Coordinates of C-alpha atoms in Angstrom, one line a residue:
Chain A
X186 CA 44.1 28.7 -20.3
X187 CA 42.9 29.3 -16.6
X188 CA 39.4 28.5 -17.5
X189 CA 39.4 24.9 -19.0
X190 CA 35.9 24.3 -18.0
X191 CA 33.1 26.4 -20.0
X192 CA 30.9 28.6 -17.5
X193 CA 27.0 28.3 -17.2
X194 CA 26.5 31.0 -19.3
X195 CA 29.1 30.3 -22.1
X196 CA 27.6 26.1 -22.5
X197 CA 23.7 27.9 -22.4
X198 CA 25.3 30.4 -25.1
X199 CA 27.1 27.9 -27.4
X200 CA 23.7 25.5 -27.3
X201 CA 22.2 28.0 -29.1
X202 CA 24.1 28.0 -31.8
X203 CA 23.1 25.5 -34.6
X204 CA 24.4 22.2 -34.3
X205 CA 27.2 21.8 -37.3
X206 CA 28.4 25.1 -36.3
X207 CA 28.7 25.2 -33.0
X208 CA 30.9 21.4 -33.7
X209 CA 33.1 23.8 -36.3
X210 CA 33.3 27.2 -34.3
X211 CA 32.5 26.1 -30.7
X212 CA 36.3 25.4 -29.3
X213 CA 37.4 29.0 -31.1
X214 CA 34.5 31.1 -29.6
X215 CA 34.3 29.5 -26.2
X216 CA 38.7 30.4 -26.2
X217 CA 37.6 33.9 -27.6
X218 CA 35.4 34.0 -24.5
X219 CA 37.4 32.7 -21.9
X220 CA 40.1 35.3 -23.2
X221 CA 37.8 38.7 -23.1
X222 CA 36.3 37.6 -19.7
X223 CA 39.4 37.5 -18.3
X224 CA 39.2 39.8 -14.9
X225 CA 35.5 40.9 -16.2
X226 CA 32.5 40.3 -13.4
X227 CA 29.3 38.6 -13.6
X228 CA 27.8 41.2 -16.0
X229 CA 30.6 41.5 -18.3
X230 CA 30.7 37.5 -18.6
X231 CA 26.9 37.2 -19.0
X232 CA 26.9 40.5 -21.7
X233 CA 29.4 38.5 -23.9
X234 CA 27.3 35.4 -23.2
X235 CA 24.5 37.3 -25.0
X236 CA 26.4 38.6 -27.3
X237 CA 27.5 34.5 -28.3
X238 CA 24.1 33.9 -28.1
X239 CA 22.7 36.4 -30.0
X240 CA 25.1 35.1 -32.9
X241 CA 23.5 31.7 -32.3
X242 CA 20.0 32.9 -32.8
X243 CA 20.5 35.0 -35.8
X244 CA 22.5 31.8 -37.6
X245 CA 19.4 29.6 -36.7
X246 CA 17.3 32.2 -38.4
X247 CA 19.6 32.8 -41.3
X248 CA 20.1 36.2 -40.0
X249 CA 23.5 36.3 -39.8
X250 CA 25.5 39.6 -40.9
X251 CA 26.6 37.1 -44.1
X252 CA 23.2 36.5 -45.1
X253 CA 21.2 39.0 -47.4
X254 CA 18.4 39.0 -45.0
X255 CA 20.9 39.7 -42.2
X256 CA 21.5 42.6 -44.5
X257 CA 17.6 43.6 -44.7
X258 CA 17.4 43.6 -41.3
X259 CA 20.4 46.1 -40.9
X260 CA 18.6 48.3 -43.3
X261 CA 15.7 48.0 -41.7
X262 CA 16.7 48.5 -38.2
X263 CA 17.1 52.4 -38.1
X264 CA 13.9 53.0 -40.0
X265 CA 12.2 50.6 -37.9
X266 CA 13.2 53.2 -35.0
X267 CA 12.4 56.3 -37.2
X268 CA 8.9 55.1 -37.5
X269 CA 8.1 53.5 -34.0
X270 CA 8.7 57.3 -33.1
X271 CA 6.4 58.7 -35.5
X272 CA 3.5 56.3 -33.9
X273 CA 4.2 56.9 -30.2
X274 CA 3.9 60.7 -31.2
X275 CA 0.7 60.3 -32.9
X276 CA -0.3 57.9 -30.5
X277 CA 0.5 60.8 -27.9
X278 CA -1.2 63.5 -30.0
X279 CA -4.4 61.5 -30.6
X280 CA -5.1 61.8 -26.6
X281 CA -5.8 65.2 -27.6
X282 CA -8.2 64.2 -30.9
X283 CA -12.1 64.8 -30.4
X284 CA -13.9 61.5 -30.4
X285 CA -11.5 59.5 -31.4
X286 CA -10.2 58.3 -27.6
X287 CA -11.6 58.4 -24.7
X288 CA -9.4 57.8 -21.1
X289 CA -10.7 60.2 -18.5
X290 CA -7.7 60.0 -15.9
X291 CA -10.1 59.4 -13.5
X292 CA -8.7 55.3 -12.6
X293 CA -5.1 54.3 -11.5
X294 CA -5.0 51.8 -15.0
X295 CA -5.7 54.9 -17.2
X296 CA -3.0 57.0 -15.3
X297 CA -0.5 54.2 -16.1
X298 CA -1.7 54.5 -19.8
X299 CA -1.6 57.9 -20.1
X300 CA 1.9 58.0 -18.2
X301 CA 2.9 55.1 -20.8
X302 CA 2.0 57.2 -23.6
X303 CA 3.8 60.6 -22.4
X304 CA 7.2 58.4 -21.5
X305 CA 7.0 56.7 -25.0
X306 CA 8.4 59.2 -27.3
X307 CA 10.6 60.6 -25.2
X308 CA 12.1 56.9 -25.1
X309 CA 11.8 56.5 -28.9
X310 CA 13.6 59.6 -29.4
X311 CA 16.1 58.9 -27.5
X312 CA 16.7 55.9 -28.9
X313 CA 16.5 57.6 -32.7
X314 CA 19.4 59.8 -30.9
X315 CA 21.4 57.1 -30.5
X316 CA 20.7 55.5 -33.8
X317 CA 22.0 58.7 -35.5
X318 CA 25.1 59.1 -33.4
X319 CA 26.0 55.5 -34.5
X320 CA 25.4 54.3 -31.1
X321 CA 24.0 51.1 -31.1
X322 CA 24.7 49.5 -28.5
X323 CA 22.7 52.1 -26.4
X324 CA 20.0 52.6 -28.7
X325 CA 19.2 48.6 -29.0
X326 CA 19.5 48.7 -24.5
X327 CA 16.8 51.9 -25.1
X328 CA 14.1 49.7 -27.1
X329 CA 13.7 47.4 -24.4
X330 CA 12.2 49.2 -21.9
X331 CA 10.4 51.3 -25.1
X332 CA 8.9 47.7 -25.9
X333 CA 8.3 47.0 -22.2
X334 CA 6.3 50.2 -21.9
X335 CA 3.8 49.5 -25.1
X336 CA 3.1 45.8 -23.5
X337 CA 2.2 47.1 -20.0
X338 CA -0.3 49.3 -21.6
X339 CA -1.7 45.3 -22.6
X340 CA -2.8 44.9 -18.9
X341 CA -3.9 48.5 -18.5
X342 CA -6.2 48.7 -21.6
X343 CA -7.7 45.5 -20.2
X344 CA -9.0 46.7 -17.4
X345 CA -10.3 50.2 -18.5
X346 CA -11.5 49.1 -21.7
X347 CA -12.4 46.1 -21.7
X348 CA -16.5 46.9 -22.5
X349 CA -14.6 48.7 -25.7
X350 CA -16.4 47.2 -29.0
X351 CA -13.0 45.5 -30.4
X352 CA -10.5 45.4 -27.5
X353 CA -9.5 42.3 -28.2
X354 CA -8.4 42.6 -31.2
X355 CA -6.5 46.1 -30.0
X356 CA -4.7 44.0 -27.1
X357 CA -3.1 41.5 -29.7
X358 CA -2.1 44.2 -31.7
X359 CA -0.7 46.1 -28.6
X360 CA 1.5 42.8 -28.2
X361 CA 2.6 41.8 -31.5
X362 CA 3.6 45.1 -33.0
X363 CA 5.9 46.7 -30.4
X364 CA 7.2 42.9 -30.3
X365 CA 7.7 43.1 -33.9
X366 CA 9.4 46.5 -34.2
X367 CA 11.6 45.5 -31.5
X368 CA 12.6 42.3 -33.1
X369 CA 13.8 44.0 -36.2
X370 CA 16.2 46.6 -34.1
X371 CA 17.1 43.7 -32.0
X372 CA 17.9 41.1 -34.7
X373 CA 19.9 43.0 -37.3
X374 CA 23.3 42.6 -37.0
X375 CA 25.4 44.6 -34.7
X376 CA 28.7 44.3 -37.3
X377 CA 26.8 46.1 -40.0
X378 CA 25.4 48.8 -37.7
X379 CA 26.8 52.3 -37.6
X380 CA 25.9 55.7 -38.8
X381 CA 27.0 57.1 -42.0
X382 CA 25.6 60.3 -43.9
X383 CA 23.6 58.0 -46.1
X384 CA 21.9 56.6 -43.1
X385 CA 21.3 59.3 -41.7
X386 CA 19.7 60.7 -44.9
X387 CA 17.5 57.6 -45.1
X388 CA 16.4 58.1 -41.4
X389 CA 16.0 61.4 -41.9
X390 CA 13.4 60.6 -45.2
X391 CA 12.4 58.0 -42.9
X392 CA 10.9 60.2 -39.9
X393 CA 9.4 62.1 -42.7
X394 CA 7.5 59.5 -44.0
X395 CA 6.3 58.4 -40.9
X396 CA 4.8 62.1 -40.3
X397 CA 3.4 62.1 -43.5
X398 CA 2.0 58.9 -43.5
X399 CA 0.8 58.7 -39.7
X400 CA -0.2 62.8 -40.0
X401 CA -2.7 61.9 -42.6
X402 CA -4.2 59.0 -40.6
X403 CA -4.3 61.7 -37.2
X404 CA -5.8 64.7 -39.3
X405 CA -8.3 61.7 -40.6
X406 CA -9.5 61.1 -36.9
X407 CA -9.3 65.0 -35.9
X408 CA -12.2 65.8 -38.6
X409 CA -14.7 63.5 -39.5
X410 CA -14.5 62.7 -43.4
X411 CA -17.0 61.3 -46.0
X412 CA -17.4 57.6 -45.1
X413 CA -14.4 55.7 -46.4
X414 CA -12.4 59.2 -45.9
X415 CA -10.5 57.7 -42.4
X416 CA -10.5 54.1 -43.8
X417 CA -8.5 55.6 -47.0
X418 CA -5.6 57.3 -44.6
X419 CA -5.5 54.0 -42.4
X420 CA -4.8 51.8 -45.5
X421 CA -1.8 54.1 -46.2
X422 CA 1.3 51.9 -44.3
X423 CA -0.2 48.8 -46.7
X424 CA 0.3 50.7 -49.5
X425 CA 4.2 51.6 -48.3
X426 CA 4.4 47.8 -47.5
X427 CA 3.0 46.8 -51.2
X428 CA 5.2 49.6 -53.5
X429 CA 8.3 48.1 -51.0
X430 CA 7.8 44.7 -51.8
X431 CA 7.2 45.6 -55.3
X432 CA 10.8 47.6 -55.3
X433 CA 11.7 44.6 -53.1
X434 CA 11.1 42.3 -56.4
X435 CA 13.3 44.2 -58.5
X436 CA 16.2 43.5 -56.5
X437 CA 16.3 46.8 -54.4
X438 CA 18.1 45.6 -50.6
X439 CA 16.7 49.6 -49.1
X440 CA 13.6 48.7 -50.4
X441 CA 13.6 45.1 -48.8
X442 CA 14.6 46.8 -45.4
X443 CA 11.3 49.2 -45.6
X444 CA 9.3 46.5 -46.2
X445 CA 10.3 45.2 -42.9
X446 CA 10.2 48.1 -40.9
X447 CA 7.1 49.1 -42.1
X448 CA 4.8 45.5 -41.4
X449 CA 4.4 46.2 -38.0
X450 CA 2.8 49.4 -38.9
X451 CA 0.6 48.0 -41.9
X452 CA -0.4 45.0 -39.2
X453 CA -1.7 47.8 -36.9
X454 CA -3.3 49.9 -39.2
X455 CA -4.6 47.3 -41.5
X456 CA -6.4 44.9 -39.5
X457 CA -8.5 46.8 -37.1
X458 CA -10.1 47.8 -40.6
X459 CA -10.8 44.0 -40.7
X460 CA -12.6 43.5 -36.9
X461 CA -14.7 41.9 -37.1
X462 CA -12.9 39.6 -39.2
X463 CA -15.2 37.5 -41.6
X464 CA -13.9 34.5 -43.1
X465 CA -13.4 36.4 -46.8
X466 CA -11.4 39.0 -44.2
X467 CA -9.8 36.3 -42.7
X468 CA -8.9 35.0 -46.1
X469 CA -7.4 38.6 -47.6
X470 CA -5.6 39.2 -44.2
X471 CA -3.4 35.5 -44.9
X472 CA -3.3 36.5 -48.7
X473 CA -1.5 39.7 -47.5
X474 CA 0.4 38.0 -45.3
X475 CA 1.8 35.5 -47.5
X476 CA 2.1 38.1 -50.2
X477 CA 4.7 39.9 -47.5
X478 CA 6.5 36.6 -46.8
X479 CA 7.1 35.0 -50.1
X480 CA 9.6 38.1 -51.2
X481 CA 11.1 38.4 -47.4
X482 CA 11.7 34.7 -47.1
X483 CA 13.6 34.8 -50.6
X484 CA 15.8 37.2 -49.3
X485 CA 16.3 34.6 -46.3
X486 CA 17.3 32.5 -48.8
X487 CA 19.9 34.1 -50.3
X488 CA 23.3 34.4 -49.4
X489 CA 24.7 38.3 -49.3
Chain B
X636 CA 31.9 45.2 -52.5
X637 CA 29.7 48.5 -53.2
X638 CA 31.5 51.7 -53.5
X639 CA 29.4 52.8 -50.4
X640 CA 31.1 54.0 -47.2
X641 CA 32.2 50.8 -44.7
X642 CA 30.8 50.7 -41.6
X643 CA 32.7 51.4 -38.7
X644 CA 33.4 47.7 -37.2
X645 CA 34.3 46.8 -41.0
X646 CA 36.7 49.4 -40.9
X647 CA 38.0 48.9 -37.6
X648 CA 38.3 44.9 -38.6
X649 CA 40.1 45.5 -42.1
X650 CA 42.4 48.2 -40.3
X651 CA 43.7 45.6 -37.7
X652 CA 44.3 43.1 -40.1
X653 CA 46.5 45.8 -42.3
X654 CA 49.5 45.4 -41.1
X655 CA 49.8 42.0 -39.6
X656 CA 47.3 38.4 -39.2
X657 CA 45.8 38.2 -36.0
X658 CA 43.7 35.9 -34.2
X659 CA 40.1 36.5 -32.7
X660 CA 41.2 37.4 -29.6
X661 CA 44.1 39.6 -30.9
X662 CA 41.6 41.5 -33.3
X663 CA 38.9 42.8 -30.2
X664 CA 42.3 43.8 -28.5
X665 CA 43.5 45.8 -31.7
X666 CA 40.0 47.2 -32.5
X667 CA 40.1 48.4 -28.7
X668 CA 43.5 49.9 -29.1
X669 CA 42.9 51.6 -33.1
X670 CA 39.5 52.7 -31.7
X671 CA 41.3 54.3 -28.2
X672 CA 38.9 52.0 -26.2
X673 CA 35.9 53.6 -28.0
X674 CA 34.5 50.4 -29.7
X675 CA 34.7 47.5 -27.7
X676 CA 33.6 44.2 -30.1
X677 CA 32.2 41.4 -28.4
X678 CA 33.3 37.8 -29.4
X679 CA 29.7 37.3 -31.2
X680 CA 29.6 40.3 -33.0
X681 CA 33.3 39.7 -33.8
X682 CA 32.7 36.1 -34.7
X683 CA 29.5 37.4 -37.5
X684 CA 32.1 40.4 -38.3
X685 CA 34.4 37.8 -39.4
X686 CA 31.7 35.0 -41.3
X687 CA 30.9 38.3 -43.4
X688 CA 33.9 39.4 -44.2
X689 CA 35.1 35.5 -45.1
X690 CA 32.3 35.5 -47.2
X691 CA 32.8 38.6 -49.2
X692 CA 36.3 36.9 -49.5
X693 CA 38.2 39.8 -48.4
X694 CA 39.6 38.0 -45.4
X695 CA 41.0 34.8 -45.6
X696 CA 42.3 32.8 -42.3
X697 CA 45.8 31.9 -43.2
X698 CA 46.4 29.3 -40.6
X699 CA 45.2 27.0 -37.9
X700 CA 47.1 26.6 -34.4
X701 CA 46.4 25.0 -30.9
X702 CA 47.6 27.3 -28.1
X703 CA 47.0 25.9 -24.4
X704 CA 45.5 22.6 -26.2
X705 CA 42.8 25.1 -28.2
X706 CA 42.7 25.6 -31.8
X707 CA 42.2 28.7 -33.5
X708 CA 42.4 30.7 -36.8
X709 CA 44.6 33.4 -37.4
X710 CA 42.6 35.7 -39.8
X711 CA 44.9 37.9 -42.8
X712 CA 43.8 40.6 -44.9
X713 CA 42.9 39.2 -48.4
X714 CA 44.1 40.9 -51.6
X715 CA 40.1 42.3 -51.9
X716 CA 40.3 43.5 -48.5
X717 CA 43.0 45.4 -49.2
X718 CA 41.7 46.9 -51.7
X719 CA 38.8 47.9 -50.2
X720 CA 40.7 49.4 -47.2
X721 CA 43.0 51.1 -49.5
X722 CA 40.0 52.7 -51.0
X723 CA 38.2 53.5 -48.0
X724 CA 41.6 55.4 -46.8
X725 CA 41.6 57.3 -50.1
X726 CA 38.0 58.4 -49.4
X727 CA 38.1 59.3 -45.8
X728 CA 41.3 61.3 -46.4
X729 CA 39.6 63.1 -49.3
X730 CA 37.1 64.3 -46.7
X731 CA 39.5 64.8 -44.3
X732 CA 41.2 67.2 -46.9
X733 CA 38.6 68.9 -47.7
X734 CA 37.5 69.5 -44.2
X735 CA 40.4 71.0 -43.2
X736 CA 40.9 73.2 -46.4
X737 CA 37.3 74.8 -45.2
X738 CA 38.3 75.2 -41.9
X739 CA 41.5 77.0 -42.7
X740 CA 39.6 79.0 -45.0
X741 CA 37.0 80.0 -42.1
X742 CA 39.8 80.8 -39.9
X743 CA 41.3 82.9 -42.5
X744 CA 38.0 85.0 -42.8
X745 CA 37.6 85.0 -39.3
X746 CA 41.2 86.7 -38.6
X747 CA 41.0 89.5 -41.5
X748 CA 40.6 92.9 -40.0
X749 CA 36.9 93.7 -40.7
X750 CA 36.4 96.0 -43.8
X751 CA 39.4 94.4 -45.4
X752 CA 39.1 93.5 -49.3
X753 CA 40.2 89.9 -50.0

C-alpha cells in the first residue's frame, strides 16, 4: 500500500459510520479507498469520501440498501422528483392566478423570487430527465441547487412579505419541504437506483398525479369556489398520504414509497389550512404526524 | 428475489462475480471494464451494493486475506445469485430477440419495392 496513513477526508468519512461497523468494515473500506484514489485529485478523493460517508449516514439511519426502508426510499426517490416538478410548475403558473399572489416586480427581493420561480422547473425537469435516463448520479448533483433555489426564496419572501397575514408560517414551510423532498432523493440508495420500464411507468403515473392533484388545487385558486370549495382541493395530498399509508399497512413497498414522497407535499398543503394553529389544531397536526410515522418507522424496522 | 427486472448496479455486480470471486477493489474495476467505463461504483455504494446482496444471500464472501498487512473479503457468486443472473440473462436476451426480430422485419418492409404484395 502507498498510502498507510488514512487521509482527512477518509478518517471524517469512516467516523460517520456507526461504531461496530466501522470496527468490522473500516480496514476493508478505507483499503477499497486507498485503492480507487490511486492517481485521482482532490475532488475525486473527497467524491469517494462522500460517497463512504453517505453509506455511514444511511447505516445510522437504518437506511441502508439492505434495509426495507432503504428500499422505500428507493421507491420513493423518483416520484419524490416527479412531484417536486409538478409543484414548481404550479408554483410558476399561480404567478399568473387572479388574487391568489401578489409580487409586483417592482423590488430587487421580488425579482430574485420571481427569477427563483422561472429557474425552478426548468431545474426539476431536468432533473426528472435524468431520473428517467437512469442517471442518477446527475440527477441527485441537479437537486441541490433545485433545493438551494426554494430556500433562497426564505430570505426573499422575508423581506417583501413580511406584513403578509401568515408569513411565518409560509417561511418554515419554504424550509422544511424542499429540505424534505430533497432528503428523500438524496438518501435512497444509489445501488438500487436505475431506470427500468416499470419505473418509468410509475414516474410517468407519477407526474400525472401530481397534475391532477396540484391542477385541482390551481383551478381552486383561479375561480373563487363556495366556501370550503379551495380548502377541499388543498386537503387532496393528505388524502394521497392517508390511502398510501393505508396500502402501506397491507404490506404494499410502492405504496410505502408514495407515502414518502408525497409528505412533503401534504405538510405544505395541509397546514397553512391550520394557521393559525389552535391547540385542538396543534393536536390533529401531531395526530397526523404520528399517524405517518408509526407505519414508516416499521418499515425502518424491518430488515428487506 | 422478485421476478422484477435487476437494476443495473445489481446486474453489473452479479455479472463480475460470474465467472470468477473478486475482491472490493477488483469488482469497481470489473464493473468499469463490463460497463466500458460507463458506470463507475464508488467504494460506498459498492460497499451497500454488497451488504444487500449478502443479505439476500445471493453472494457469499468465500474467504478472508491480508494483502500489504490489510485484510479483505473476496466476494463469490452464491448458488441464488446465480440463479438470478441466469434468469436475468434469459430475460434480457428474450428482449434482445425480440428487438431484433422487429427490426429486421422493419428493414424488410422498408427495402420492398413500393406497391409490392408481401
Amino acid at each position: 500500500m502507498t498510502q498507510r496513513h488514512p487521509s482527512r477526508a477518509l478518517r471524517w468519512a469512516l467516523r460517520c459510520l456507526p461504531a461496530g461497523y466501522r470496527a468490522e468494515h473500516g480496514a476493508e473500506l478505507a483499503a477499497i479507498y486507498d485503492q480507487a484514489t490511486r492517481g485521482a485529485g482532490r475532488a475525486g478523493r473527497l467524491r469517494e469520501a462522500l460517497d463512504i460517508a453517505a453509506l455511514g449516514l444511511r447505516r445510522r439511519a437504518g437506511l441502508g440498501s439492505d434495509r426495507a426502508a432503504g428500499r422505500t426510499m428507493a421507491q420513493a426517490a423518483p416520484l419524490a422528483v416527479a412531484l417536486a416538478l409538478g409543484g414548481s410548475v404550479v408554483n410558476l403558473l399561480s404567478l399568473f392566478a387572479p388574487d391568489v399572489r401578489h409580487l409586483p416586480a417592482d423590488s430587487p427581493p421580488n425579482v430574485l423570487v420571481l427569477t427563483d420561480q422561472f429557474a425552478a422547473p426548468l431545474l426539476w425537469s431536468a432533473v426528472l430527465a435524468a431520473v428517467w435516463t437512469g442517471r442518477w448520479t446527475a440527477a441527485r448533483a441537479l437537486v441541490v441547487p433545485a433545493t438551494l433555489l426554494r430556500l433562497c426564496d426564505v430570505p426573499l419572501l422575508a423581506l417583501s412579505h413580511s406584513e403578509v397575514h401568515g408569513y411565518r408560517t409560509g417561511m418554515v414551510l419554504n424550509v422544511v419541504v424542499p429540505l424534505l423532498t430533497a432528503a428523500v432523493v438524496l438518501a435512497a440508495p444509489r445501488d438500487l437506483l436505475g431506470s427500468s420500464a416499470a419505473q418509468r411507468t410509475t414516474l410517468a403515473a407519477a407526474t400525472a398525479l401530481a397534475v391532477v392533484v396540484w391542477g385541482a388545487q390551481f383551478t381552486a385558486s383561479f375561480h373563487y369556489m363556495p366556501p370550503g370549495g379551495p380548502r377541499i382541493t388543498h386537503t387532496l395530498w393528505a388524502g394521497v398520504l392517508a390511502v398510501a399509508l393505508l396500502c402501506t399497512g397491507r404490506g404494499r413497498p410502492a405504496a410505502a414509497g408514495l407515502a414518502v414522497a408525497v409528505l412533503p407535499l401534504a405538510v405544505q398543503s395541509t397546514v397553512p389550512l391550520l394557521y393559525p394553529l389552535s391547540p385542538a389544531g396543534e393536536g390533529a397536526l401531531i395526530a397526523v404526524l404520528a399517524a405517518a410515522a408509526a407505519p414508516l418507522l416499521r418499515i425502518r424496522r424491518r430488515p428487506a | 428475489m422478485s421476478d422484477r427486472p435487476l437494476q443495473e448496479p445489481t446486474l453489473l455486480l452479479l455479472t463480475a462475480l460470474a465467472d470468477e470471486p473478486r475482491h472490493g477493489y477488483g469488482l469497481i474495476q470489473e464493473i468499469d471494464a463490463i460497463s466500458h467505463g460507463r458506470v463507475r461504483m464508488r467504494t460506498g455504494t459498492l460497499y451497500g451494493a454488497l451488504d444487500r446482496l449478502l443479505q439476500q444471500g445471493l453472494i457469499e464472501v468465500q474467504r478472508e486475506e491480508v494483502v500489504d498487512g490489510r485484510a479483505r473479503k473476496v466476494y463469490a457468486l452464491a448458488s441464488a445469485g446465480r440463479s438470478t443472473l441466469a434468469a436475468e440473462t434469459a430475460r434480457l436476451r428474450s428482449v434482445v430477440e425480440e428487438a431484433e426480430r422487429r427490426l429486421a422485419g422493419r428493414r424488410a418492409s422498408a427495402a420492398r419495392p413500393k406497391g409490392a404484395l408481401a
